[in-house]
Each structure stands twice: as C-alpha cells, then as structure tokens.
Amino acid sequence: MSRRYLSAETEAAMSAVTDRYSVDPRQGDMLDGLDGPEGLDGSRETPVETVETSRPADGLDTSDGLDGSPETPSRTVLDAVRDHLAAYLSPASDDDLDVLALWAVHTHLASETYTTPRLLITSPMAGSGKTTVLEHLERLAPHATPMSSVSSSAMIPRLIAATPTVLLIDEAEKALSPNKPGIEDVLGVLNSGYKIGGSRPVLVPSKEDGWRAESLPTFAPVAMAGNAPDLPEDTMQRTITVTMFPATEGDVEETDWELLDMDVRDLGQRIAAWADSIRDDVRRTRPEVPRGCVGRIKERWLPLKRVAYFAGGDWPERVDRMIRDDLDQMARDREEGLSTMPIHVHLIRDLHDLFTEQGSDFLPTSDIIRHLIAKHPERWSASSTFGRDLTAQRLGRMLVKNFTIRSGKDVDDTRGYHRATFARAWRAVGLEDTSRRFDGTLSSEPSKPSEQSEASACPGCLEPHCDGDCEVTR
C-alpha cells in the first residue's frame, strides 16, 4: 500500500532519526549546558533550561535532514504529519493545519510537556470534516479513546487510570452542553486534567466495604469537536481552537479508511519512535515564548512550542507567530467587549491603561472615576449593565475585595491611589509592572480607609447611607 505522506527517500531516512536525537539519559548531554540545579519535578537529575529558539540544540543544524546530513532535504516527522493532514482536511487556515500537526505529535509527549492544551475543532456549519479530524487524530495519537457522549464525571478518571489515553469527544455541543445534568462535574474533570497531577476522588468497588473513595488521575490530552459548543470561560482559557470549512470537490482527498487505516497508524508509530528518542530532552527544555505569553496562555502554547523546537526548521517561528496572533486577538476582544472576563479584572486592566497614559505615580479617586466613565461607558457609566455611574465606594469595594488594594493620600492630603499598590495585581493578570518607570515620590503616610467607610456601604448597591431597601437588594 502506498504511503502518500512519505517519499521512498524520506522513509529510508526516518530510520536514522533515533541516531540523531538519542542520548544516554545517564549522561544527559544532548543539550549542551543543560545542567541546571533542578527540573520540572524538582530533582537534580532532570534539569530544566529556558533556551533560545534559533536552533533546537547545540550542534543540531536545523537546515539538514532527518539524518543530520546537509545533502538530505529538511524534513521531520512533524512535516510528514502536517503534509498528511493537509491532504485530507480543509481547515480555515494554514495555521490550523500547523496546530493540528503540533497537537497530534504533542500527545506522544504530553507527560514531558507538563501541560496539555485542550483542542476544540469547530465550524460554522455541519459537514465540515470535524469528525474526520478526530478519526485522523485517533490513528496518530497514542491509545486514543473516541466518544460521542460522556455518561458521568467518574468515567474519564477510570479510563485514564486503566490506561493513559487521549480523549476525543465528538458532538461536543451535545456531550458537553451546559443544559446537560451533571455537566459541571464533567467539565471540572476536563479542566483539572490539563496539567500533570490533576486528579479526582472517585468511588471504586471494594470487597470489604462495598465502595471506597480513591483519587484517580485526570491528566490527559483532550480534543473536542462540535458546531460551536457552548463551553465555559475557564475551559476556553485552556483551549486552542481550530475552525473547519466544508471542502469543495478536488480540494482534498477522500478519507477512505479501508485504504488508509494502516498507513496512518504507521505514521502514528513513527511519531512515537521520534517522541521516544527526544523524550528526556523535551522534559528538560523550555523554549522562550513571545512577551505577554504568561499564565494559562503559556500553559496552552508552551507544549506545542516544545514540539516545534525539536522539529526545527521554521516551526518555532510559526508557533511564536500564532502566539502573538492569539495575544492580539484577546486584546481586540477585550476592547470590543467580547471578552467574558470578570468585571474586577476589567477594572484592574483599565486602571493599568489609565496610569500608563497619565504617567503619574498617584491619581485622585475623582480623576480615576471621571476617566473610566469617559473611556469605557459600557462598563462604568449609567448605561452599563450595572445601571449606575461608578462611585468611589464601588471602586474601593472592588479593589479591596478582589486585590486587597486600598486608597491612600498624597502629600496634599488628596484621596486616591498610588501606582505602586497595583504592581502585584497587574502582574497577576499578565500586565507589565510599570511602577518603576517614574521617579515621583510616594507619600510616606500609611494608606487610610476612604472617608466614606466601605463597611457602611450597602452590600447591594454599594452606596453609602443606603438603608438596604434599594432596587438591588429587593
């Protein structure tokens, strides 16, 4: 049976891939200089290093071929996977093909990448090939388990405990519907399992007591396919989305599994062999990512960057570009009000923008409120869903409750907020701490409670002197 994704020369060259990447784990010398004090698991035997991304490792020329010889055209198993997927799938963009190839390969290295991004395969209409994507992933990924429904939250941990698996959930708009009874527990399992160490207590049979609680693992790569499934924000924060379009005749080849099955499974075995040859080095290597890629954004993109780093060629640059595009899209969503982030996170971000624009170390509360209402009336004016203009009391309550930030006074006894008090909160939401850029002198007077005691504000409308019988509390 012919293998469309590999030429005869490349197929022969694949046998040399182990020689190129294999190292004695007792020596750990493939990446020159990776002898840091400890690794991801805290042991001195598995050092971790943040590395430049211009080349995958010392002495490995990414311009050469699978056997390291300059005479062989550059080609890796990742390129073969992408070429194969491009022949049979019709995603919305070339970036989506890159993501599918990277994600498929990363499933063989998920334990070494520490986190595993959830993959959402969606489309604006039926018949776009979402199920076909899962069928290809089933043959490329290790021990994949396809499912079109999730009967209970305990089923997934039991599957994973029996055999570490890759979960492929089809018809996600039904299987993970927010209206489905018990779906919160299922989503909780999927959310906890994106990182090494995720677990869930599950009742298991016991000869002595009938049933006993046992903590079972939830860590596993997960791909979901559906027509725009309604997934909660915390799940989407762990997810990379691929959009599929219906293919017109002649765009892609027909996926006929009677003819393709063995070839695609063989490609999956080639991925496994390549992954085994670099497994220890992937665990010890943390490539750099673009500025701003922090927190959950980094947790979902770094696993793919690690795969790209060892694939070489222009793969690291492709991932960096996709990360920057993701960051730009998130910023546009926030500006256009499409983001569903909590209102207190909007507040801390808006205050970061305001302090940066004003270039001051201290802003009076009255100025802050005036600027916020003028710049973001959809959030802070009477036209917002809250129905009232932002007040000093509501501002203070939100900052104290969510970030433990209190107002203070400047040298002129004006009530307001010092820039330096926001530094940790800004870093927590992935924003740069700009407090050290200015030389203004902070007041040495300790912060004082606002003139209107926040404790006296109505817990409903957050306005002082309200007796609690307001529209909000009724």
Coordinates of C-alpha atoms in Angstrom, one line a residue:
M1 CA 0.0 0.0 0.0
S2 CA 1.4 3.4 -0.9
R3 CA 2.2 6.0 1.7
R4 CA 1.3 9.4 0.2
Y5 CA 2.8 11.3 3.1
L6 CA 6.3 9.9 2.7
S7 CA 8.7 9.6 -0.2
A8 CA 10.8 6.5 -0.5
E9 CA 13.9 8.5 0.3
T10 CA 12.3 10.1 3.4
E11 CA 11.0 6.7 4.5
A12 CA 14.6 5.3 4.4
A13 CA 15.9 8.4 6.1
M14 CA 13.4 8.0 9.0
S15 CA 15.3 5.1 10.4
A16 CA 18.2 7.4 11.2
V17 CA 16.2 9.7 13.4
T18 CA 17.0 7.9 16.6
D19 CA 20.7 8.2 16.0
R20 CA 20.3 11.9 15.6
Y21 CA 18.4 12.5 18.8
S22 CA 19.1 9.6 21.1
V23 CA 21.2 10.2 24.2
D24 CA 22.2 8.2 27.2
P25 CA 19.8 9.5 29.9
R26 CA 22.6 9.0 32.5
Q27 CA 24.8 11.5 30.6
G28 CA 22.1 14.0 29.6
D29 CA 24.5 15.7 27.2
M30 CA 22.4 16.2 24.1
L31 CA 21.6 19.8 25.0
D32 CA 24.9 21.4 25.8
G33 CA 24.9 23.2 29.1
L34 CA 21.6 21.9 30.4
D35 CA 22.9 21.2 33.9
G36 CA 20.7 23.5 36.0
P37 CA 20.0 22.7 39.6
E38 CA 16.7 21.1 39.2
G39 CA 14.0 20.1 36.7
L40 CA 10.2 20.2 36.4
D41 CA 9.8 17.6 39.2
G42 CA 12.3 19.3 41.5
S43 CA 15.0 16.6 41.1
R44 CA 18.6 17.4 40.3
E45 CA 18.7 14.7 37.7
T46 CA 16.2 16.4 35.4
P47 CA 17.4 20.0 34.9
V48 CA 15.2 22.5 33.1
E49 CA 16.6 25.2 30.9
T50 CA 14.9 28.1 29.1
V51 CA 16.6 28.3 25.7
E52 CA 16.8 30.5 22.7
T53 CA 14.7 29.3 19.8
S54 CA 17.0 29.9 16.9
R55 CA 18.2 26.3 16.9
P56 CA 16.8 23.2 18.7
A57 CA 20.0 22.1 20.4
D58 CA 23.8 22.5 20.5
G59 CA 25.3 21.1 17.3
L60 CA 22.0 20.2 15.6
D61 CA 21.7 22.1 12.3
T62 CA 18.0 22.5 11.6
S63 CA 18.7 23.1 7.9
D64 CA 19.7 19.4 7.4
G65 CA 17.6 16.4 7.0
L66 CA 16.5 13.6 9.3
D67 CA 19.9 12.1 9.5
G68 CA 21.7 15.4 10.0
S69 CA 23.4 15.4 6.6
P70 CA 23.2 18.6 4.6
E71 CA 22.6 16.6 1.4
T72 CA 19.2 15.4 2.7
P73 CA 16.3 17.9 2.3
S74 CA 15.0 19.2 5.6
R75 CA 12.0 17.1 6.7
T76 CA 10.9 15.8 10.1
V77 CA 8.1 13.6 11.2
L78 CA 6.2 16.8 12.1
D79 CA 6.4 17.9 8.5
A80 CA 5.1 14.4 7.4
V81 CA 2.2 14.7 9.8
R82 CA 1.2 18.2 8.5
D83 CA 1.5 17.1 4.9
H84 CA -0.7 14.1 5.6
L85 CA -3.4 16.2 7.3
A86 CA -3.3 18.8 4.5
A87 CA -4.1 16.1 2.0
Y88 CA -7.3 15.1 3.7
L89 CA -8.6 18.0 5.8
S90 CA -9.8 21.5 4.9
P91 CA -9.4 23.9 7.9
A92 CA -9.9 27.6 7.7
S93 CA -6.2 28.5 7.5
D94 CA -2.7 27.1 7.3
D95 CA -2.2 27.9 11.0
D96 CA -5.0 25.5 11.8
L97 CA -3.1 22.8 9.9
D98 CA 0.0 23.6 11.9
V99 CA -1.9 23.4 15.2
L100 CA -3.4 20.0 14.3
A101 CA 0.0 18.6 13.4
L102 CA 1.7 20.0 16.5
W103 CA -1.1 18.8 18.8
A104 CA -1.1 15.3 17.3
V105 CA 2.6 15.0 17.9
H106 CA 2.5 16.5 21.4
T107 CA 0.1 13.8 22.5
H108 CA 3.0 11.4 22.5
L109 CA 5.0 13.8 24.7
A110 CA 2.2 15.1 27.0
S111 CA 3.8 13.8 30.2
E112 CA 7.1 15.6 29.3
T113 CA 5.4 18.9 28.4
Y114 CA 3.7 19.1 31.8
T115 CA 0.5 20.7 30.5
T116 CA -1.6 19.7 27.5
P117 CA -3.9 22.2 25.7
R118 CA -7.5 21.2 25.0
L119 CA -8.2 21.2 21.3
L120 CA -11.5 22.5 20.1
I121 CA -12.4 21.6 16.5
T122 CA -15.4 23.7 15.5
S123 CA -17.1 25.0 12.3
P124 CA -19.8 27.4 11.3
M125 CA -21.8 24.6 9.7
A126 CA -22.3 20.9 9.6
G127 CA -20.4 18.7 7.2
S128 CA -17.1 20.5 7.6
G129 CA -15.0 17.4 8.5
K130 CA -14.8 17.8 12.3
T131 CA -15.4 14.1 12.9
T132 CA -12.9 13.3 10.2
V133 CA -10.3 15.3 12.1
L134 CA -10.9 13.1 15.2
E135 CA -10.6 10.0 13.1
H136 CA -7.2 11.0 11.9
L137 CA -6.1 12.0 15.4
E138 CA -7.3 8.7 16.7
R139 CA -4.8 6.9 14.5
L140 CA -2.0 9.4 15.1
A141 CA -2.3 9.7 18.9
P142 CA -1.3 7.0 21.4
H143 CA -4.1 5.0 23.0
A144 CA -6.8 7.3 21.8
T145 CA -10.4 6.8 23.1
P146 CA -13.1 8.3 20.8
M147 CA -16.5 9.1 22.5
S148 CA -19.7 10.9 21.4
S149 CA -21.0 11.2 24.9
V150 CA -19.7 11.4 28.5
S151 CA -22.1 9.5 30.7
S152 CA -20.6 10.5 34.0
S153 CA -17.7 12.5 35.5
A154 CA -16.3 9.3 37.0
M155 CA -15.9 7.6 33.6
I156 CA -13.0 9.7 32.5
P157 CA -10.7 9.2 35.6
R158 CA -11.5 5.4 35.4
L159 CA -10.4 5.3 31.7
I160 CA -7.2 7.2 32.4
A161 CA -6.4 5.1 35.5
A162 CA -6.7 1.9 33.4
T163 CA -4.6 3.2 30.5
P164 CA -3.2 6.7 29.9
T165 CA -5.3 7.8 27.0
V166 CA -6.1 10.7 24.6
L167 CA -9.8 11.6 24.8
L168 CA -11.5 12.5 21.5
I169 CA -15.0 13.9 22.2
D170 CA -17.3 14.2 19.2
E171 CA -20.6 16.2 19.1
A172 CA -19.3 18.3 21.9
E173 CA -22.3 20.7 21.6
K174 CA -24.4 17.8 22.9
A175 CA -21.9 15.8 25.0
L176 CA -20.8 19.0 26.9
S177 CA -23.9 21.0 26.7
P178 CA -24.4 23.3 29.8
N179 CA -28.0 22.1 30.0
K180 CA -26.9 18.5 30.5
P181 CA -27.4 17.3 34.1
G182 CA -24.1 16.8 35.9
I183 CA -22.1 18.6 33.1
E184 CA -20.3 20.8 35.7
D185 CA -18.6 17.8 37.2
V186 CA -17.5 16.5 33.7
L187 CA -16.1 20.0 32.8
G188 CA -14.3 20.0 36.2
V189 CA -12.6 16.8 35.3
L190 CA -11.6 18.1 31.9
N191 CA -10.3 21.4 33.4
S192 CA -8.3 19.7 36.1
G193 CA -6.7 17.2 33.7
Y194 CA -4.8 19.8 31.6
K195 CA -1.9 19.7 33.9
I196 CA 0.3 16.9 35.4
G197 CA -1.0 15.9 38.8
G198 CA -4.7 16.5 38.1
S199 CA -6.9 14.1 40.0
R200 CA -10.5 13.5 41.2
P201 CA -11.9 11.4 44.0
V202 CA -14.0 8.5 42.6
L203 CA -15.9 5.7 44.3
V204 CA -14.5 2.4 43.3
P205 CA -15.7 -1.1 44.3
S206 CA -14.2 -2.6 47.5
K207 CA -14.5 -6.2 48.7
E208 CA -14.6 -5.1 52.3
D209 CA -16.8 -2.0 52.3
G210 CA -18.7 -2.2 49.0
W211 CA -17.4 1.2 47.8
R212 CA -14.4 3.3 48.8
A213 CA -13.2 6.7 47.6
E214 CA -10.0 6.7 45.6
S215 CA -8.1 9.6 44.0
L216 CA -7.8 8.8 40.3
P217 CA -5.8 10.8 37.7
T218 CA -7.5 13.2 35.2
F219 CA -4.4 14.3 33.3
A220 CA -4.9 13.5 29.6
P221 CA -4.9 15.3 26.2
V222 CA -8.4 16.1 25.1
A223 CA -9.8 17.1 21.7
M224 CA -13.4 18.2 21.3
A225 CA -15.3 18.5 18.0
G226 CA -18.7 20.3 17.6
N227 CA -20.6 23.0 16.0
A228 CA -19.7 26.0 18.2
P229 CA -20.2 24.2 21.5
D230 CA -21.1 26.4 24.5
L231 CA -18.1 25.9 26.7
P232 CA -17.4 27.9 29.9
E233 CA -14.7 30.5 30.0
D234 CA -12.4 28.5 32.3
T235 CA -12.5 25.7 29.8
M236 CA -11.8 28.0 26.8
Q237 CA -8.8 29.5 28.6
R238 CA -7.2 26.1 28.4
T239 CA -8.2 25.6 24.7
I240 CA -6.8 26.2 21.3
T241 CA -9.4 26.4 18.6
V242 CA -9.3 25.0 15.0
T243 CA -12.0 26.0 12.6
M244 CA -13.0 23.7 9.8
F245 CA -14.7 24.6 6.5
P246 CA -16.5 22.3 4.0
A247 CA -14.2 21.2 1.3
T248 CA -15.1 21.7 -2.3
E249 CA -14.6 18.9 -4.8
G250 CA -10.9 18.5 -5.6
D251 CA -9.6 20.5 -2.6
V252 CA -8.7 17.4 -0.5
E253 CA -8.6 13.7 -1.0
E254 CA -11.3 11.4 0.3
T255 CA -10.6 9.8 3.7
D256 CA -11.3 6.2 2.9
W257 CA -10.3 4.2 6.0
E258 CA -10.4 0.9 4.2
L259 CA -7.4 2.1 2.2
L260 CA -5.8 4.5 4.7
D261 CA -6.1 2.9 8.1
M262 CA -2.8 1.0 8.2
D263 CA -0.8 3.8 6.6
V264 CA -2.0 6.4 9.1
R265 CA -1.4 4.1 12.1
D266 CA 2.1 3.5 10.8
L267 CA 2.6 7.3 10.7
G268 CA 1.5 7.3 14.3
Q269 CA 4.1 4.7 15.2
R270 CA 6.7 6.9 13.5
I271 CA 5.7 9.8 15.7
A272 CA 6.0 7.5 18.7
A273 CA 9.5 6.5 17.7
W274 CA 10.6 10.1 17.3
A275 CA 9.0 11.1 20.6
D276 CA 10.8 8.3 22.4
S277 CA 14.1 9.5 21.0
I278 CA 13.7 13.0 22.4
R279 CA 11.6 12.4 25.4
D280 CA 14.1 13.2 28.1
D281 CA 15.3 16.3 26.3
V282 CA 11.8 17.7 25.9
R283 CA 11.3 17.4 29.6
R284 CA 14.5 19.3 30.3
T285 CA 13.9 22.1 27.7
R286 CA 11.7 25.2 28.0
P287 CA 11.9 27.3 24.8
E288 CA 11.3 31.0 25.0
V289 CA 7.9 32.3 24.1
P290 CA 6.8 35.8 22.9
R291 CA 6.4 38.6 25.5
G292 CA 3.0 38.5 27.2
C293 CA 2.6 34.8 26.8
V294 CA 2.1 34.0 30.5
G295 CA -0.2 32.1 32.8
R296 CA -2.8 29.9 31.1
I297 CA -1.8 31.3 27.7
K298 CA 1.6 29.9 28.2
E299 CA 0.3 26.7 29.6
R300 CA -1.6 26.0 26.4
W301 CA 1.1 27.1 23.9
L302 CA 4.3 26.0 25.5
P303 CA 3.7 22.3 24.9
L304 CA 3.4 23.0 21.2
K305 CA 6.4 25.3 21.2
R306 CA 8.5 22.4 22.8
V307 CA 7.5 20.1 19.9
A308 CA 8.3 22.8 17.4
Y309 CA 11.6 23.5 19.0
F310 CA 12.8 19.9 18.4
A311 CA 11.2 19.7 14.9
G312 CA 13.5 22.6 13.9
G313 CA 13.2 24.5 10.6
D314 CA 10.8 27.4 10.8
W315 CA 8.4 25.5 13.2
P316 CA 9.4 27.6 16.3
E317 CA 8.8 30.8 14.4
R318 CA 5.4 29.5 13.3
V319 CA 4.4 28.9 16.9
D320 CA 5.6 32.3 18.0
R321 CA 3.6 34.0 15.3
M322 CA 0.4 32.1 16.3
I323 CA 1.0 33.0 20.0
R324 CA 1.3 36.7 19.0
D325 CA -1.8 36.5 16.9
D326 CA -3.6 34.9 19.9
L327 CA -2.5 37.7 22.2
D328 CA -3.6 40.3 19.7
Q329 CA -7.0 38.7 19.3
M330 CA -7.5 38.6 23.0
A331 CA -6.7 42.3 23.3
R332 CA -9.2 43.1 20.5
D333 CA -11.9 41.0 22.2
R334 CA -11.4 43.0 25.4
E335 CA -11.5 46.3 23.6
E336 CA -14.7 45.3 21.7
G337 CA -16.4 43.9 24.8
L338 CA -16.4 40.4 23.5
S339 CA -14.4 39.1 26.5
T340 CA -16.3 37.4 29.3
M341 CA -13.7 38.2 31.9
P342 CA -15.0 39.3 35.4
I343 CA -15.7 43.0 35.9
H344 CA -13.0 43.3 38.5
V345 CA -10.4 42.0 36.0
H346 CA -11.6 44.6 33.5
L347 CA -11.2 47.2 36.3
I348 CA -7.6 46.3 37.1
R349 CA -6.7 46.3 33.4
D350 CA -8.5 49.7 32.8
L351 CA -6.6 51.2 35.7
H352 CA -3.3 49.9 34.2
D353 CA -4.1 51.7 30.9
L354 CA -5.0 54.8 32.8
F355 CA -1.9 55.0 34.9
T356 CA 0.2 54.3 31.9
E357 CA -1.5 57.1 29.9
Q358 CA -1.3 59.6 32.7
G359 CA 2.3 58.8 33.6
S360 CA 1.7 59.5 37.2
D361 CA 2.5 57.7 40.5
F362 CA -0.7 58.9 42.1
L363 CA -4.2 59.6 40.7
P364 CA -7.0 61.1 42.8
T365 CA -10.1 58.9 43.1
S366 CA -12.3 61.6 41.4
D367 CA -10.0 61.7 38.4
I368 CA -9.9 57.9 38.1
I369 CA -13.7 57.7 38.1
R370 CA -14.1 60.5 35.6
H371 CA -11.6 58.9 33.2
L372 CA -13.1 55.4 33.5
I373 CA -16.6 56.6 32.8
A374 CA -15.5 58.7 29.8
K375 CA -13.3 56.0 28.2
H376 CA -15.4 52.9 29.0
P377 CA -19.0 54.0 29.4
E378 CA -20.2 50.4 28.6
R379 CA -18.7 49.3 31.8
W380 CA -18.6 52.2 34.2
S381 CA -21.4 54.6 33.3
A382 CA -25.1 54.6 33.9
S383 CA -25.5 52.9 30.5
S384 CA -23.7 49.8 31.8
T385 CA -25.5 46.7 32.9
F386 CA -25.0 47.9 36.4
G387 CA -27.2 50.8 35.6
R388 CA -25.3 53.5 37.6
D389 CA -22.1 55.5 37.2
L390 CA -19.1 54.2 39.0
T391 CA -18.7 55.6 42.5
A392 CA -15.7 55.9 44.9
Q393 CA -17.4 53.4 47.2
R394 CA -17.9 50.8 44.5
L395 CA -14.4 51.3 43.1
G396 CA -12.9 50.9 46.6
R397 CA -15.0 47.8 47.4
M398 CA -14.0 46.0 44.2
L399 CA -10.3 46.8 44.7
V400 CA -10.3 45.8 48.4
K401 CA -12.3 42.6 47.9
N402 CA -10.5 41.2 44.9
F403 CA -7.0 42.6 45.1
T404 CA -6.6 43.9 48.7
I405 CA -5.8 47.4 47.3
R406 CA -6.8 50.4 49.4
S407 CA -6.9 54.0 48.7
G408 CA -4.4 56.5 50.3
K409 CA -3.5 60.1 50.3
D410 CA -0.8 62.1 48.5
V411 CA 1.3 64.9 50.1
D412 CA -1.6 67.4 49.5
D413 CA -4.0 65.2 51.5
T414 CA -5.9 64.2 48.4
R415 CA -7.6 60.8 48.5
G416 CA -6.7 58.5 45.6
Y417 CA -4.5 55.5 44.6
H418 CA -0.7 55.1 44.3
R419 CA 0.6 53.3 41.3
A420 CA 2.9 51.0 43.3
T421 CA 0.0 49.4 45.1
F422 CA -1.2 47.9 41.8
A423 CA 2.1 46.2 40.8
R424 CA 1.3 42.7 42.1
A425 CA -2.3 42.8 40.8
W426 CA -1.1 43.8 37.3
R427 CA 1.5 41.0 37.2
A428 CA -1.2 38.6 38.3
V429 CA -3.3 39.3 35.2
G430 CA -0.3 39.3 32.9
L431 CA 0.4 43.0 32.6
E432 CA 3.7 44.7 32.9
D433 CA 4.6 46.4 36.2
T434 CA 5.4 49.9 35.1
S435 CA 5.7 51.4 38.6
R436 CA 9.5 51.7 38.4
R437 CA 9.4 53.8 35.3
F438 CA 8.6 57.1 37.1
D439 CA 10.6 59.0 39.7
G440 CA 7.7 60.5 41.6
T441 CA 7.9 60.4 45.4
L442 CA 5.2 58.3 47.1
S443 CA 3.6 59.6 50.2
S444 CA 5.2 58.1 53.4
E445 CA 1.8 58.3 55.1
P446 CA 0.2 54.9 55.5
S447 CA -2.9 54.2 53.5
K448 CA -6.1 55.2 55.3
P449 CA -9.6 53.9 54.8
S450 CA -11.7 56.0 52.4
E451 CA -13.6 58.9 54.0
Q452 CA -16.8 57.1 53.5
S453 CA -16.4 53.8 55.3
E454 CA -16.6 51.0 52.9
A455 CA -18.1 48.8 55.6
S456 CA -21.1 51.3 55.8
A457 CA -21.9 50.9 52.1
C458 CA -25.0 49.0 51.1
P459 CA -23.9 45.4 50.1
G460 CA -26.4 45.6 47.2
C461 CA -25.9 48.9 45.6
L462 CA -22.6 49.7 47.3
E463 CA -23.7 53.3 48.0
P464 CA -23.1 54.8 51.4
H465 CA -26.1 55.8 53.7
C466 CA -28.4 53.4 51.9
D467 CA -30.6 51.6 54.4
G468 CA -30.6 48.4 52.3
D469 CA -34.1 48.9 50.9
C470 CA -32.9 49.6 47.3
E471 CA -33.7 48.2 43.9
V472 CA -30.6 46.0 44.0
T473 CA -31.4 44.3 47.4
R474 CA -35.1 43.9 46.9

